[in-house]
CSV table of C-alpha atoms in Angstrom, one decimal:
chain,number,residue,atom,x,y,z
Y,1,MET,CA,259.5,80.6,289.2
Y,2,ASN,CA,262.9,81.8,288.2
Y,3,LEU,CA,262.3,83.6,284.9
Y,4,GLU,CA,265.2,86.1,285.3
Y,5,GLY,CA,266.8,86.9,282.0
Y,6,ARG,CA,264.2,84.8,280.0
Y,7,ARG,CA,263.0,86.0,276.7
Y,8,GLU,CA,259.5,87.0,275.8
Y,9,SER,CA,257.6,85.5,272.9
Y,10,SER,CA,256.9,87.6,269.8
Y,11,ASN,CA,253.7,85.5,269.0
Y,12,VAL,CA,251.5,87.9,270.9
Y,13,GLU,CA,248.6,90.2,270.2
Y,14,ASP,CA,247.7,92.6,272.8
Y,15,ARG,CA,244.1,93.7,272.5
Y,16,ARG,CA,243.7,94.8,276.0
Y,17,GLY,CA,241.5,97.9,276.5
Y,18,MET,CA,240.2,97.6,273.0
Y,19,SER,CA,236.4,97.5,272.3
Y,20,GLY,CA,234.7,94.7,270.4
Y,21,GLY,CA,233.7,92.4,273.1
Y,22,LYS,CA,230.9,92.0,275.6
Y,23,LYS,CA,231.3,92.7,279.4
Y,24,ILE,CA,229.4,90.5,281.4
Y,25,GLY,CA,228.2,91.4,284.8
Y,26,LEU,CA,229.3,88.8,287.7
Y,27,ALA,CA,226.5,87.7,289.9
Y,28,GLY,CA,228.4,86.1,292.8
Y,29,ILE,CA,230.9,83.4,293.4
Y,30,GLY,CA,228.4,80.5,292.5
Y,31,GLY,CA,227.9,81.9,289.0
Y,32,VAL,CA,231.6,82.4,288.5
Y,33,ILE,CA,232.4,78.8,289.5
Y,34,ILE,CA,229.6,77.2,287.6
Y,35,ALA,CA,230.8,79.1,284.4
Y,36,MET,CA,234.4,77.9,285.0
Y,37,ALA,CA,233.2,74.4,285.5
Y,38,MET,CA,231.3,74.4,282.2
Y,39,ALA,CA,233.9,76.4,280.2
Y,40,TYR,CA,237.3,76.5,281.8
Y,41,PHE,CA,240.1,74.8,280.1
Y,42,THR,CA,238.2,73.8,277.0
Y,43,GLY,CA,239.9,72.5,273.9
Y,44,GLY,CA,239.0,73.4,270.3
Y,45,ASN,CA,235.7,75.3,270.1
Y,46,PRO,CA,234.5,76.1,273.5
Y,47,LEU,CA,233.0,79.5,272.8
Y,48,GLU,CA,229.4,79.0,272.2
Y,49,ALA,CA,228.9,76.6,275.1
Y,50,GLY,CA,231.0,78.8,277.4
Y,51,LEU,CA,229.2,81.9,276.6
Y,52,GLN,CA,225.8,80.3,277.0
Y,53,ALA,CA,226.8,78.9,280.4
Y,54,ALA,CA,228.2,82.3,281.5
Y,55,GLN,CA,225.0,84.1,280.4
Y,56,GLN,CA,222.9,81.7,282.2
Y,57,SER,CA,225.0,82.1,285.3
Y,58,PHE,CA,225.5,85.8,285.2
Y,59,GLY,CA,222.4,87.0,283.1
Y,60,ALA,CA,222.4,88.7,279.8
Y,61,ASN,CA,223.5,92.1,281.0
Y,62,THR,CA,226.0,93.2,278.4
Y,63,GLU,CA,227.6,96.5,277.4
Y,64,VAL,CA,230.2,97.5,274.9
Y,65,SER,CA,233.6,97.8,276.4
Y,66,GLU,CA,235.6,100.8,275.5
Y,67,ASP,CA,238.2,100.6,278.2
Y,68,GLN,CA,241.3,102.5,277.2
Y,69,ARG,CA,242.7,102.8,280.7
Y,70,GLU,CA,246.4,102.6,281.5
Y,71,PHE,CA,247.4,99.3,282.9
Y,72,THR,CA,248.7,98.8,286.5
Y,73,GLU,CA,252.2,97.7,287.3
Y,74,GLU,CA,250.8,94.3,288.4
Y,75,GLU,CA,249.0,93.8,285.0
Y,76,GLN,CA,252.0,94.6,283.2
Y,77,GLU,CA,254.1,92.1,285.2
Y,78,LEU,CA,251.5,89.4,284.4
Y,79,ALA,CA,251.6,90.3,280.8
Y,80,THR,CA,255.4,90.0,280.8
Y,81,PHE,CA,255.2,86.8,282.7
Y,82,SER,CA,252.7,85.2,280.3
Y,83,THR,CA,254.7,86.1,277.2
Y,84,GLN,CA,257.8,84.5,279.0
Y,85,ILE,CA,255.9,81.4,279.7
Y,86,LEU,CA,254.8,81.2,276.0
Y,87,ALA,CA,258.3,81.6,274.9
Y,88,GLY,CA,259.3,78.7,277.2
Y,89,THR,CA,256.6,76.4,275.7
Y,90,GLU,CA,258.0,77.3,272.2
Y,91,ASP,CA,261.6,76.3,273.1
Y,92,VAL,CA,260.4,73.0,274.6
Y,93,TRP,CA,257.9,72.0,272.1
Y,94,GLU,CA,260.1,73.0,269.1
Y,95,GLU,CA,262.8,70.6,270.5
Y,96,ILE,CA,260.3,67.8,271.2
Y,97,PHE,CA,258.8,68.0,267.7
Y,98,LYS,CA,262.2,68.1,266.1
Y,99,GLU,CA,263.3,65.0,268.0
Y,100,ASN,CA,260.1,63.3,266.5
Y,101,ASP,CA,261.0,64.6,262.9
Y,102,MET,CA,258.2,67.1,263.1
Y,103,LYS,CA,257.9,70.9,262.9
Y,104,TYR,CA,256.4,72.8,265.7
Y,105,GLU,CA,254.3,75.9,264.5
Y,106,PRO,CA,253.7,77.9,267.8
Y,107,PRO,CA,250.4,79.4,268.7
Y,108,THR,CA,249.7,83.1,269.0
Y,109,MET,CA,248.7,84.3,272.6
Y,110,VAL,CA,246.0,87.1,272.5
Y,111,LEU,CA,245.7,89.3,275.6
Y,112,TYR,CA,242.4,91.0,276.0
Y,113,THR,CA,240.0,92.7,278.2
Y,114,ASP,CA,236.4,91.5,278.8
Y,115,GLY,CA,235.7,90.2,275.3
Y,116,THR,CA,237.2,89.7,271.8
Y,117,GLN,CA,236.3,88.2,268.5
Y,118,THR,CA,238.0,84.9,267.6
Y,119,ALA,CA,237.7,82.5,264.6
Y,120,CYS,CA,235.6,80.2,267.0
Y,121,GLY,CA,233.1,83.1,267.8
Y,122,GLN,CA,232.8,85.7,270.6
Y,123,GLY,CA,235.2,85.2,273.4
Y,124,SER,CA,234.4,86.3,277.0
Y,125,ALA,CA,236.7,86.8,280.0
Y,126,ALA,CA,234.1,84.9,282.0
Y,127,MET,CA,234.9,81.7,280.3
Y,128,GLY,CA,238.5,81.7,281.5
Y,129,PRO,CA,241.6,81.1,279.2
Y,130,PHE,CA,240.8,79.1,276.1
Y,131,TYR,CA,242.3,77.8,272.9
Y,132,CYS,CA,240.7,78.3,269.5
Y,133,SER,CA,241.8,75.7,266.8
Y,134,GLY,CA,240.1,77.8,264.1
Y,135,ASP,CA,242.9,80.4,264.4
Y,136,GLN,CA,245.6,78.5,266.4
Y,137,LYS,CA,245.4,81.2,269.0
Y,138,LEU,CA,245.0,81.0,272.8
Y,139,TYR,CA,243.0,83.8,274.5
Y,140,ILE,CA,243.7,85.1,278.0
Y,141,ASP,CA,242.2,88.0,280.0
Y,142,LEU,CA,244.7,88.4,282.7
Y,143,SER,CA,242.2,89.4,285.2
Y,144,PHE,CA,241.4,85.4,285.4
Y,145,PHE,CA,244.5,85.0,287.4
Y,146,THR,CA,243.0,87.3,290.1
Y,147,THR,CA,239.8,85.2,289.9
Y,148,MET,CA,241.7,82.0,290.4
Y,149,LYS,CA,243.4,83.4,293.5
Y,150,LYS,CA,240.3,85.0,295.0
Y,151,LYS,CA,237.5,82.6,294.0
Y,152,LEU,CA,239.5,79.4,293.8
Y,153,GLY,CA,242.4,79.7,296.1
Y,154,ALA,CA,244.8,78.8,293.4
Y,155,ASP,CA,247.7,81.2,293.5
Y,156,GLY,CA,251.3,81.5,292.6
Y,157,ASP,CA,253.3,82.0,289.3
Y,158,PHE,CA,253.6,78.3,288.5
Y,159,ALA,CA,249.8,77.8,289.0
Y,160,TYR,CA,249.4,80.6,286.4
Y,161,ALA,CA,252.1,78.9,284.1
Y,162,TYR,CA,250.2,75.6,284.4
Y,163,VAL,CA,247.0,77.4,283.0
Y,164,ILE,CA,249.0,78.7,279.9
Y,165,ALA,CA,250.8,75.5,279.3
Y,166,HIS,CA,247.5,73.6,279.4
Y,167,GLU,CA,246.2,75.6,276.7
Y,168,VAL,CA,249.3,75.2,274.7
Y,169,GLY,CA,248.8,71.6,275.3
Y,170,HIS,CA,245.6,71.9,273.2
Y,171,HIS,CA,247.5,73.5,270.5
Y,172,VAL,CA,250.1,70.5,270.6
Y,173,GLU,CA,247.0,68.2,270.3
Y,174,TYR,CA,246.0,70.2,267.2
Y,175,GLN,CA,249.4,70.1,265.7
Y,176,THR,CA,249.5,66.3,266.0
Y,177,GLY,CA,246.0,65.9,264.7
Y,178,ILE,CA,244.6,64.5,267.9
Y,179,LEU,CA,242.2,67.4,268.6
Y,180,GLN,CA,240.5,67.3,265.2
Y,181,ASP,CA,240.1,63.5,265.3
Y,182,VAL,CA,238.5,63.7,268.8
Y,183,HIS,CA,236.2,66.4,267.9
Y,184,GLU,CA,235.0,64.6,264.9
Y,185,LYS,CA,234.2,61.7,267.0
Y,186,MET,CA,232.5,63.7,269.7
Y,187,ALA,CA,230.2,65.2,267.0
Y,188,ARG,CA,228.8,61.8,266.3
Y,189,LEU,CA,228.1,60.8,269.9
Y,190,ASN,CA,225.5,61.7,272.5
Y,191,GLN,CA,226.5,64.2,275.2
Y,192,THR,CA,227.5,61.8,278.0
Y,193,GLU,CA,229.8,59.8,275.6
Y,194,ALA,CA,231.1,63.0,274.0
Y,195,ASN,CA,232.0,64.1,277.6
Y,196,LYS,CA,234.1,61.1,278.2
Y,197,LEU,CA,236.2,61.8,275.2
Y,198,SER,CA,236.5,65.4,276.3
Y,199,VAL,CA,237.8,64.4,279.6
Y,200,ARG,CA,240.6,62.3,277.9
Y,201,LEU,CA,241.5,65.3,275.7
Y,202,GLU,CA,241.7,67.6,278.7
Y,203,LEU,CA,243.8,65.2,280.8
Y,204,LEU,CA,246.2,64.9,277.8
Y,205,ALA,CA,246.5,68.7,277.8
Y,206,ASP,CA,247.2,68.4,281.6
Y,207,PHE,CA,249.9,65.8,280.8
Y,208,TYR,CA,251.5,68.1,278.0
Y,209,ALA,CA,251.6,70.9,280.7
Y,210,GLY,CA,253.6,68.7,282.9
Y,211,VAL,CA,255.8,67.5,280.1
Y,212,TRP,CA,256.6,71.3,279.2
Y,213,ALA,CA,257.4,71.9,283.0
Y,214,HIS,CA,259.8,68.9,283.1
Y,215,HIS,CA,261.9,70.1,280.2
Y,216,ASP,CA,261.5,73.9,280.9
Y,217,ASN,CA,263.0,73.2,284.4
Y,218,GLU,CA,265.8,71.0,282.8
Y,219,ARG,CA,266.8,73.7,280.3
Y,220,PHE,CA,266.5,76.7,282.5
Y,221,GLY,CA,266.3,75.6,286.1
Y,222,SER,CA,262.9,77.5,286.5
Y,223,LEU,CA,261.3,75.6,289.3
Y,224,GLU,CA,261.7,77.0,292.8
Y,225,ASP,CA,260.6,75.7,296.2
Y,226,GLY,CA,256.8,75.5,296.4
Y,227,ASP,CA,256.2,75.7,292.6
Y,228,ILE,CA,255.1,72.1,292.2
Y,229,GLU,CA,252.6,72.5,295.1
Y,230,GLU,CA,251.2,75.5,293.5
Y,231,ALA,CA,250.4,73.6,290.3
Y,232,ILE,CA,249.1,70.5,292.2
Y,233,GLN,CA,246.7,72.8,294.1
Y,234,CYS,CA,245.5,74.4,291.0
Y,235,ALA,CA,244.8,71.1,289.4
Y,236,GLN,CA,242.9,70.2,292.5
Y,237,VAL,CA,240.6,73.1,292.4
Y,238,ILE,CA,239.7,72.9,288.8
Y,239,GLY,CA,238.6,69.3,288.8
Y,240,ASP,CA,235.0,68.8,287.7
Y,241,ASP,CA,234.0,67.0,290.9
Y,242,TYR,CA,235.5,69.9,293.1
Y,243,LEU,CA,234.0,72.8,291.0
Y,244,GLN,CA,230.5,71.1,290.9
Y,245,LYS,CA,230.4,70.3,294.6
Y,246,LYS,CA,231.6,73.9,295.5
Y,247,ALA,CA,228.8,75.3,293.2
Y,248,ARG,CA,226.0,72.9,293.8
Y,249,GLY,CA,226.8,70.9,296.7
Y,250,TYR,CA,227.0,67.8,294.6
Y,251,ALA,CA,228.7,66.4,291.5
Y,252,VAL,CA,227.2,64.7,288.3
Y,253,PRO,CA,229.9,62.4,286.9
Y,254,GLU,CA,228.2,62.0,283.6
Y,255,SER,CA,228.4,65.7,283.0
Y,256,PHE,CA,232.2,65.8,283.7
Y,257,ASN,CA,234.2,67.0,280.7
Y,258,HIS,CA,237.5,68.0,282.2
Y,259,GLY,CA,238.2,65.3,284.6
Y,260,THR,CA,238.1,64.9,288.5
Y,261,SER,CA,240.8,66.6,290.7
Y,262,LYS,CA,242.6,63.3,291.2
Y,263,GLN,CA,242.8,62.7,287.5
Y,264,ARG,CA,244.0,66.0,286.6
Y,265,MET,CA,246.7,66.0,289.3
Y,266,LYS,CA,247.7,62.5,288.2
Y,267,TRP,CA,248.2,63.2,284.5
Y,268,PHE,CA,250.0,66.6,285.2
Y,269,LYS,CA,252.3,64.9,287.7
Y,270,ARG,CA,253.0,62.0,285.1
Y,271,GLY,CA,254.1,64.6,282.6
Y,272,LEU,CA,256.2,66.5,285.0
Y,273,GLU,CA,257.9,63.4,286.4
Y,274,THR,CA,258.7,61.7,283.1
Y,275,GLY,CA,258.9,64.4,280.5
Y,276,ASP,CA,258.1,61.6,278.0
Y,277,VAL,CA,255.3,62.4,275.6
Y,278,SER,CA,254.9,58.7,274.9
Y,279,GLN,CA,253.5,58.2,278.4
Y,280,GLY,CA,250.4,60.4,277.6
Y,281,ASN,CA,248.2,57.5,276.7
Y,282,THR,CA,245.0,58.9,278.0
Y,283,PHE,CA,243.0,57.5,274.9
Y,284,GLU,CA,244.4,54.0,275.3
Y,285,CYS,CA,243.9,53.3,279.0
Y,286,SER,CA,240.7,52.1,280.6
Y,287,ASP,CA,238.3,54.3,282.6
Y,288,ASP,CA,239.6,52.9,285.7
Y,289,GLU,CA,243.1,53.6,284.7
Y,290,LEU,CA,242.4,57.3,284.1
């Protein structure tokens, strides 16, 4: 991505190196991927379920983190990159909301190490980036991008931008009331039926990530050769079917709560190609049309 001269967002809390979280000892690639499959890219309140999945996969070995180390040049570059992407989402969504006679209130990005407290409970790096509607903040341990590269083979700055834009997409869902309505419905359903609604919520966030990329590129000429392929590859390897097959050797469709690889790529590409928020009808189309 071309971000030269782009501003950084001021809506950032840097908690990296602070104590106050739990450090979870990883137990191999299988555990990492299973935890991601259960918790990654969650909307609303993913923390309790995500932490439980991580502990089941990794074990309950925890310790208080008091890491006060200095950050490497690569880590600082990732922090700058993330705040520039957040700024880009602010510019795009403020304009889209304004065009629809609405006011966009941007989320705060929290950068942290290992673990941190949130309005949704205890956050853990093992869960991947997540959005908490309780405080309208998105939480990122930047080491996750290294995990994406090494464990999932998803690499590149636009792949990382897609991750951030997806979480901002959940904030857009919150701002428009969709997130709250869906979570209320999910609370009244059994797990299988609730998962189906969760998939539509996640695919909408993928679509919104594509909408952002469309308009960001129009405004700033940010996309470079290979960027779209990076995001498509990322969508491919975070599909429920791909992650479950990689972790277990088989997939259980009724447990899907984020969408298949094909679905995630489809809705991201629709947002990217159209840039039209009215095309994100994930709650109106049939299961076959998803």
